[in-house]
Coordinates of C-alpha atoms and ligand atoms in Angstrom, one line a residue:
M1 CA 16.1 -10.5 -0.3
I2 CA 14.4 -6.3 -0.1
Y3 CA 11.3 -7.1 0.2
L4 CA 9.7 -3.7 -1.3
D5 CA 6.2 -4.7 -0.6
N6 CA 4.5 -3.9 2.5
A7 CA 1.8 -2.1 1.2
A8 CA 0.7 -5.4 0.0
T9 CA 1.0 -7.0 3.2
T10 CA 4.1 -7.1 6.3
K11 CA 6.1 -9.0 8.2
A12 CA 4.4 -10.1 11.4
S13 CA 5.4 -8.4 14.9
R14 CA 7.3 -10.1 17.2
A15 CA 4.8 -8.9 19.8
A16 CA 1.7 -10.1 17.1
V17 CA 3.3 -13.5 16.5
N18 CA 3.0 -14.1 20.6
C19 CA 0.0 -13.0 20.7
M20 CA -1.6 -15.8 18.0
I21 CA 0.6 -18.7 20.2
D22 CA -0.8 -17.1 23.3
Y23 CA -4.0 -17.1 23.0
G24 CA -4.3 -20.4 20.6
E25 CA -2.5 -22.2 23.5
T26 CA -3.3 -20.8 27.0
A27 CA -5.6 -18.5 27.2
Y28 CA -8.1 -20.0 24.4
F29 CA -11.4 -18.9 25.8
N30 CA -13.9 -18.2 23.9
P31 CA -14.4 -14.7 24.8
S32 CA -19.2 -14.9 25.8
A33 CA -17.9 -17.6 28.0
G34 CA -19.3 -16.7 31.9
Y35 CA -15.9 -18.4 33.2
A36 CA -13.3 -16.7 35.3
Q37 CA -10.5 -17.0 32.5
A38 CA -13.2 -16.5 29.4
L39 CA -13.6 -12.8 31.5
A40 CA -10.5 -12.2 31.2
V41 CA -10.1 -12.8 27.1
K42 CA -13.3 -10.4 26.9
K43 CA -11.2 -8.3 28.9
E44 CA -8.4 -8.4 26.7
L45 CA -10.4 -7.6 23.3
Q46 CA -11.4 -4.6 25.6
N47 CA -8.3 -3.4 25.7
A48 CA -7.3 -3.9 22.5
A49 CA -9.7 -1.8 21.2
A50 CA -9.0 0.8 24.4
I51 CA -5.2 1.1 22.1
L52 CA -6.4 1.4 19.0
A53 CA -9.2 3.5 20.0
G54 CA -6.5 5.3 20.7
L55 CA -4.6 4.7 17.5
L56 CA -6.8 6.4 16.0
G57 CA -8.5 9.4 18.3
A58 CA -11.2 7.6 19.0
N59 CA -13.1 6.3 22.2
R60 CA -12.6 2.6 23.3
E61 CA -16.9 1.6 22.5
E62 CA -16.2 3.0 18.3
I63 CA -14.1 -0.1 17.4
I64 CA -16.1 -3.2 16.1
F65 CA -13.3 -6.0 15.5
T66 CA -14.4 -7.2 11.7
S67 CA -12.1 -10.5 10.0
C68 CA -10.0 -7.6 7.8
A69 CA -10.2 -4.1 6.0
T70 CA -12.5 -5.8 3.1
E71 CA -15.1 -7.0 5.5
S72 CA -15.5 -3.7 6.9
N73 CA -15.1 -1.7 4.1
N74 CA -18.5 -3.8 2.4
W75 CA -20.6 -2.6 6.1
A76 CA -20.5 1.6 5.3
F77 CA -22.0 0.1 2.4
E78 CA -24.4 -2.0 2.9
C79 CA -25.4 -1.2 6.2
G80 CA -24.6 3.0 6.7
L81 CA -26.5 3.7 3.2
K82 CA -29.1 5.8 5.5
N83 CA -30.7 7.8 2.5
K84 CA -31.8 5.0 -0.2
K85 CA -32.4 7.9 -2.4
G86 CA -30.1 9.6 -2.3
N87 CA -26.9 9.9 -4.2
V88 CA -23.6 7.6 -4.0
V89 CA -20.4 9.5 -4.1
V90 CA -17.2 7.4 -3.9
S91 CA -13.3 8.6 -5.4
A92 CA -12.1 7.2 -8.4
M93 CA -8.2 6.7 -6.5
E94 CA -10.5 3.6 -3.7
H95 CA -9.1 0.5 -3.1
A96 CA -10.9 -1.7 -4.5
S97 CA -13.3 -3.6 -1.3
V98 CA -14.6 0.5 -1.9
Y99 CA -15.0 0.5 -5.8
E100 CA -16.7 -3.0 -6.5
S101 CA -18.6 -2.2 -3.2
A102 CA -20.1 1.0 -4.8
M103 CA -20.9 -1.1 -8.4
R104 CA -23.0 -3.8 -6.4
L105 CA -24.9 -0.7 -4.7
K106 CA -25.2 0.9 -8.8
S107 CA -25.7 -2.7 -10.6
R108 CA -29.6 -2.5 -7.7
G109 CA -30.0 1.0 -9.7
A110 CA -28.7 3.5 -7.2
D111 CA -27.5 7.0 -8.5
V112 CA -23.5 6.2 -7.6
R113 CA -21.5 9.2 -8.9
F114 CA -17.4 9.2 -9.1
I115 CA -14.9 12.2 -8.2
P116 CA -12.3 13.0 -10.3
L117 CA -9.1 13.2 -9.9
D118 CA -6.5 16.2 -9.5
K119 CA -3.1 15.2 -11.4
S120 CA -0.8 15.2 -8.4
G121 CA -3.4 12.5 -7.5
H122 CA -5.5 14.0 -4.7
V123 CA -9.4 14.4 -3.8
T124 CA -10.0 18.1 -3.9
E125 CA -12.9 20.5 -2.7
D126 CA -13.8 21.4 -5.5
A127 CA -13.5 18.0 -7.4
L128 CA -16.2 17.3 -4.8
L129 CA -18.0 19.4 -5.0
S130 CA -18.1 18.8 -8.3
V131 CA -20.9 16.1 -7.8
I132 CA -22.0 16.0 -4.3
D133 CA -25.8 17.6 -4.0
G134 CA -28.4 17.6 -1.3
N135 CA -29.2 14.9 -1.7
T136 CA -26.0 12.9 -1.8
A137 CA -26.8 10.2 0.7
F138 CA -22.7 8.7 1.2
V139 CA -19.4 9.4 0.4
S140 CA -16.4 7.3 0.9
I141 CA -13.0 9.0 0.4
I142 CA -9.8 7.2 1.0
H143 CA -7.7 8.0 3.4
C144 CA -4.3 7.6 2.1
S145 CA -4.3 5.4 -1.4
N146 CA -3.1 1.6 -1.7
E147 CA -1.6 2.8 -5.6
T148 CA 0.5 5.6 -4.3
G149 CA 0.5 7.2 -1.8
C150 CA -1.8 10.3 -1.2
V151 CA -3.1 11.3 1.1
N152 CA -6.1 13.5 0.6
D153 CA -7.0 15.7 3.8
I154 CA -10.5 14.1 4.3
G155 CA -11.2 16.3 7.3
S156 CA -11.6 19.2 4.7
L157 CA -13.1 16.8 2.2
C158 CA -15.6 15.5 5.5
A159 CA -16.7 19.3 6.5
A160 CA -17.0 20.7 1.8
A161 CA -19.7 17.8 2.0
K162 CA -21.1 18.4 5.1
A163 CA -22.3 21.9 4.4
V164 CA -24.0 20.9 1.1
S165 CA -26.5 17.9 2.3
P166 CA -25.7 17.5 6.7
K167 CA -26.9 14.2 7.0
L168 CA -24.8 12.6 5.0
V169 CA -23.0 9.5 6.0
F170 CA -18.9 10.1 5.8
H171 CA -16.5 6.7 5.2
A172 CA -13.1 6.9 5.2
D173 CA -10.4 4.0 4.2
G174 CA -8.1 4.8 6.6
V175 CA -6.3 1.1 5.4
Q176 CA -2.7 2.9 4.3
A177 CA -3.2 6.1 7.2
F178 CA -3.5 3.9 10.2
C179 CA 0.0 4.5 12.1
K180 CA 1.7 5.9 8.7
I181 CA 0.1 9.7 9.2
P182 CA -1.6 11.9 12.2
T183 CA -5.5 10.3 12.1
D184 CA -8.5 12.1 14.4
V185 CA -11.8 10.4 13.1
H186 CA -13.5 12.4 16.1
A187 CA -11.0 15.9 14.4
S188 CA -12.2 14.8 11.2
G189 CA -15.1 14.5 11.7
V190 CA -15.9 10.8 9.1
D191 CA -18.4 8.9 9.9
L192 CA -17.0 5.3 9.2
Y193 CA -13.5 4.3 9.3
S194 CA -12.1 1.3 7.9
V195 CA -8.8 -0.5 8.9
S196 CA -6.7 -3.7 8.8
A197 CA -4.0 -5.7 11.1
H198 CA -2.1 -7.3 8.0
K199 CA -0.8 -3.6 7.1
V200 CA 0.6 -2.9 10.6
G201 CA 3.1 -5.9 12.0
G202 CA -0.8 -7.8 12.5
Y203 CA -2.6 -10.1 10.5
K204 CA -4.2 -11.2 7.9
G205 CA -7.9 -11.4 8.3
V206 CA -7.8 -9.0 11.1
G207 CA -9.6 -5.7 10.6
A208 CA -11.5 -3.0 12.4
L209 CA -14.6 -0.6 12.0
Y210 CA -14.8 2.9 13.2
V211 CA -18.5 3.7 14.1
K212 CA -18.7 7.6 15.5
K213 CA -20.7 7.4 18.9
G214 CA -24.3 7.3 17.7
F215 CA -24.8 6.3 15.0
N216 CA -27.0 3.6 13.6
M217 CA -25.3 1.1 12.6
Q218 CA -26.9 -2.0 11.2
P219 CA -25.3 -5.2 11.8
Y220 CA -23.6 -7.0 8.4
M221 CA -22.8 -10.2 10.2
A222 CA -26.2 -12.1 12.0
G223 CA -25.1 -14.2 14.2
G224 CA -25.2 -14.6 17.9
G225 CA -24.7 -11.3 18.6
Q226 CA -21.2 -10.4 19.9
Q227 CA -19.3 -6.9 19.7
D228 CA -22.6 -5.4 21.7
G229 CA -24.1 -7.5 18.9
R230 CA -23.1 -5.1 16.2
R231 CA -20.9 -8.1 14.1
S232 CA -21.7 -11.5 15.0
G233 CA -19.5 -14.1 15.0
T234 CA -16.6 -15.5 17.6
E235 CA -13.5 -12.7 17.3
N236 CA -9.9 -14.0 16.6
V237 CA -8.8 -13.1 20.0
G238 CA -5.2 -13.2 19.4
G239 CA -5.3 -11.5 16.2
I240 CA -6.8 -9.0 17.3
V241 CA -4.5 -8.6 20.7
G242 CA -1.9 -9.0 18.1
F243 CA -3.4 -5.8 16.5
A244 CA -2.8 -3.8 18.8
A245 CA -0.3 -4.9 19.5
A246 CA 1.3 -4.2 16.6
A247 CA 0.3 -1.2 15.6
A248 CA 0.6 0.6 18.9
E249 CA 5.0 -0.2 17.7
Y250 CA 5.0 0.6 14.5
K251 CA 2.9 3.3 15.4
E252 CA 6.2 4.4 17.8
K253 CA 8.2 3.2 14.3
A254 CA 6.6 5.3 12.4
R255 CA 7.9 8.2 13.5
A256 CA 11.3 7.8 13.3
F257 CA 11.2 5.8 9.6
A258 CA 9.0 9.6 8.7
V259 CA 12.8 11.7 9.8
L260 CA 14.5 9.7 7.6
G261 CA 12.6 10.4 4.0
L262 CA 13.0 7.3 2.9
R263 CA 10.9 7.9 0.3
E264 CA 11.9 11.5 -1.2
R265 CA 15.6 9.9 -1.1
L266 CA 14.2 7.1 -3.4
A267 CA 12.5 9.5 -5.7
S268 CA 15.4 11.6 -6.2
K269 CA 17.4 8.2 -8.4
F270 CA 13.7 8.7 -11.1
A271 CA 13.7 11.9 -11.2
G272 CA 13.9 13.3 -14.1
L273 CA 14.9 10.5 -16.3
S274 CA 13.9 9.3 -19.5
G275 CA 10.7 7.9 -19.8
V276 CA 10.1 7.6 -15.9
K277 CA 7.2 8.8 -14.2
I278 CA 6.7 9.6 -11.1
N279 CA 3.3 8.8 -10.1
G280 CA 1.7 11.1 -7.2
D281 CA 2.9 15.0 -6.3
G282 CA 1.9 16.5 -2.8
A283 CA 0.9 15.1 0.2
N284 CA 2.7 11.7 1.0
S285 CA 2.1 9.3 3.6
G286 CA 6.3 8.4 2.7
Y287 CA 5.3 4.8 1.8
I288 CA 4.8 3.7 -1.1
L289 CA 7.1 5.3 -4.3
S290 CA 4.4 4.4 -8.3
L291 CA 6.8 4.8 -10.9
S292 CA 5.6 4.3 -14.6
F293 CA 8.6 2.9 -16.8
D294 CA 7.0 4.3 -20.2
G295 CA 6.5 0.9 -23.0
L296 CA 7.9 -1.6 -20.1
R297 CA 5.6 -3.6 -19.6
G298 CA 4.6 -3.8 -14.5
E299 CA 5.4 -7.5 -13.9
V300 CA 8.4 -8.2 -16.5
L301 CA 10.2 -5.7 -14.9
A302 CA 8.7 -6.8 -11.4
N303 CA 9.1 -10.3 -12.9
M304 CA 14.0 -9.6 -13.9
V305 CA 13.6 -7.4 -10.6
E306 CA 12.3 -10.4 -8.6
Q307 CA 15.3 -12.2 -10.2
R308 CA 17.5 -9.9 -8.6
G309 CA 16.6 -10.4 -4.9
V310 CA 13.7 -7.4 -4.3
L311 CA 10.3 -8.4 -4.1
I312 CA 7.9 -5.5 -5.4
G313 CA 4.5 -4.9 -6.3
L314 CA 2.0 -3.8 -9.5
G315 CA -0.5 -2.1 -8.0
S316 CA -3.5 -3.3 -7.9
A317 CA -6.2 -3.4 -11.1
C318 CA -3.4 -5.4 -12.8
S319 CA -5.3 -9.1 -15.2
T320 CA -3.3 -11.4 -16.7
H321 CA -4.5 -10.0 -19.8
V322 CA -5.1 -6.1 -19.6
R323 CA -3.3 -4.7 -17.6
S324 CA -4.3 -1.4 -17.0
N325 CA -5.0 1.3 -13.5
R326 CA -8.3 2.8 -12.3
V327 CA -5.8 4.9 -10.5
L328 CA -3.3 6.2 -12.4
S329 CA -5.4 6.4 -15.3
A330 CA -8.1 8.5 -13.2
M331 CA -4.5 10.5 -12.8
G332 CA -4.4 11.1 -16.5
V333 CA -1.0 9.2 -16.5
A334 CA -0.9 7.6 -19.6
D335 CA -1.7 4.0 -20.9
A336 CA 2.0 3.7 -22.5
Y337 CA 3.0 4.9 -18.8
A338 CA 0.6 3.2 -16.5
A339 CA 0.9 -0.4 -17.8
G340 CA 4.7 0.1 -16.9
S341 CA 4.3 1.1 -13.3
V342 CA 5.6 -1.3 -10.2
R343 CA 4.6 0.1 -7.0
L344 CA 7.8 0.0 -3.6
S345 CA 6.1 0.1 -0.7
F346 CA 7.9 0.5 2.9
S347 CA 7.4 -0.4 6.6
P348 CA 9.0 1.4 9.1
D349 CA 11.4 -1.4 8.9
T350 CA 13.1 -0.8 5.8
T351 CA 17.2 0.2 5.6
E352 CA 18.6 3.2 3.9
E353 CA 20.4 0.8 2.4
E354 CA 18.8 -1.4 0.8
A355 CA 16.0 1.0 -0.7
L356 CA 18.9 2.4 -2.8
D357 CA 19.6 -1.1 -3.3
A358 CA 16.9 -2.3 -5.1
A359 CA 16.1 1.5 -6.6
D360 CA 19.5 0.6 -7.9
I361 CA 18.8 -2.9 -9.2
I362 CA 15.1 -1.1 -11.2
L363 CA 16.4 0.9 -12.6
S364 CA 19.8 -1.8 -14.6
A365 CA 16.8 -4.0 -15.0
A366 CA 15.2 -1.7 -17.1
K367 CA 17.4 0.0 -18.9
E368 CA 18.0 -3.9 -20.6
L369 CA 14.6 -4.4 -21.0
K370 CA 14.2 -1.5 -22.4
E371 CA 17.5 -2.5 -25.1
K372 CA 15.8 -6.0 -25.9
I373 CA 13.0 -3.8 -26.6
H374 CA 13.9 -1.4 -28.7
G375 CA 18.0 -2.7 -29.6
Ligands
LIG1 N1 -8.5 -1.1 2.0 C1 -6.6 -0.8 0.9 C2 -5.7 1.4 0.7 C3 -6.2 -1.2 1.2 O1 -4.9 -1.1 1.0 C4 -6.5 -2.9 1.3 C5 -5.5 -3.7 1.1 O2 -5.0 -3.3 0.4 C6 -7.6 -3.3 2.1 C7 -7.8 -1.7 1.6 C8 -8.3 -5.0 2.3 O3 -7.7 -4.7 3.5 P1 -7.7 -6.4 3.4 O4 -6.8 -7.5 3.3 O5 -7.7 -6.2 5.4 O6 -9.0 -7.1 3.5

């Protein structure tokens, strides 16, 4: 089996698995209890926060653990909006957990505006400036697209937005960027930044939100007052400690992966072929290759490829009846291509041999499909 759906989730690292066992069977104490064993567990949580903070360019106290990045993103929208009268600006390339959070605010009467994308699949400063104004209260722009791997320069975008509306809150969804591309939340100036464990070798159901020091973020989860009252709920200790261990390991491996240039090599196998489009130009994480095949159905192609031992993704926003892709459409990808899109996504453990074998399998499956359809 060749697994090329790492943007959906990654295999858990051995360190993360060991943490689940250790904190499940041995150090299973509630970190909020008062005895020494529990205090030791609490220390481990603080250590995990320090490790993640180091990877993000933050301070330990600025990291709050959540149940997933979907929670982190929802929290940002529900509690990060201080000026309730101001408008809310999000890009047209957001993950569903941001997009739907914005739509929920809109359904409550908020003025929600979308930043258009350029053809390369990025948010430009000009596009941002075309929708914000002095009354913008909240901006959310994804750091790296889960559809195309396109990377936005959130530091420049944040500075440009704050120059227009200095009090606005800037949130970035960093799920597909974290540990893959350089991330320095302090340098970029963002107020809130979401990450998820299972995209970097941690467990599913663990995430975090970076909240800039001094930002008075109201809790989303009410309850026992864990994490200094900022996020109630007994912490998923094994998952959190494993998240930190996995992320540190992932970042280390990511250096060697970057040198490999796997995405570009793979892309060159598809470039220039008639009826095939590579979605997204320019700055890319190197971990996602989005391809569109004119006139084919992405799910049929993915199914065929699966029969031949290769697991690939479809990207998001697909239903069994209508296959449209909000993000690709926003980049100007024609419907006939968008419907035939598939997503190949890598981890630092993906080998060149696997990726090139997968490319051959995808190409021959696409050719067969085309012949079936067009004779
Ligand atoms: N944001 C992005 C960009 C993602 O790719 C994902 C997961 O697919 C999420 C948010 C949601 O993460 P989680 O699965 O931890 O809720």
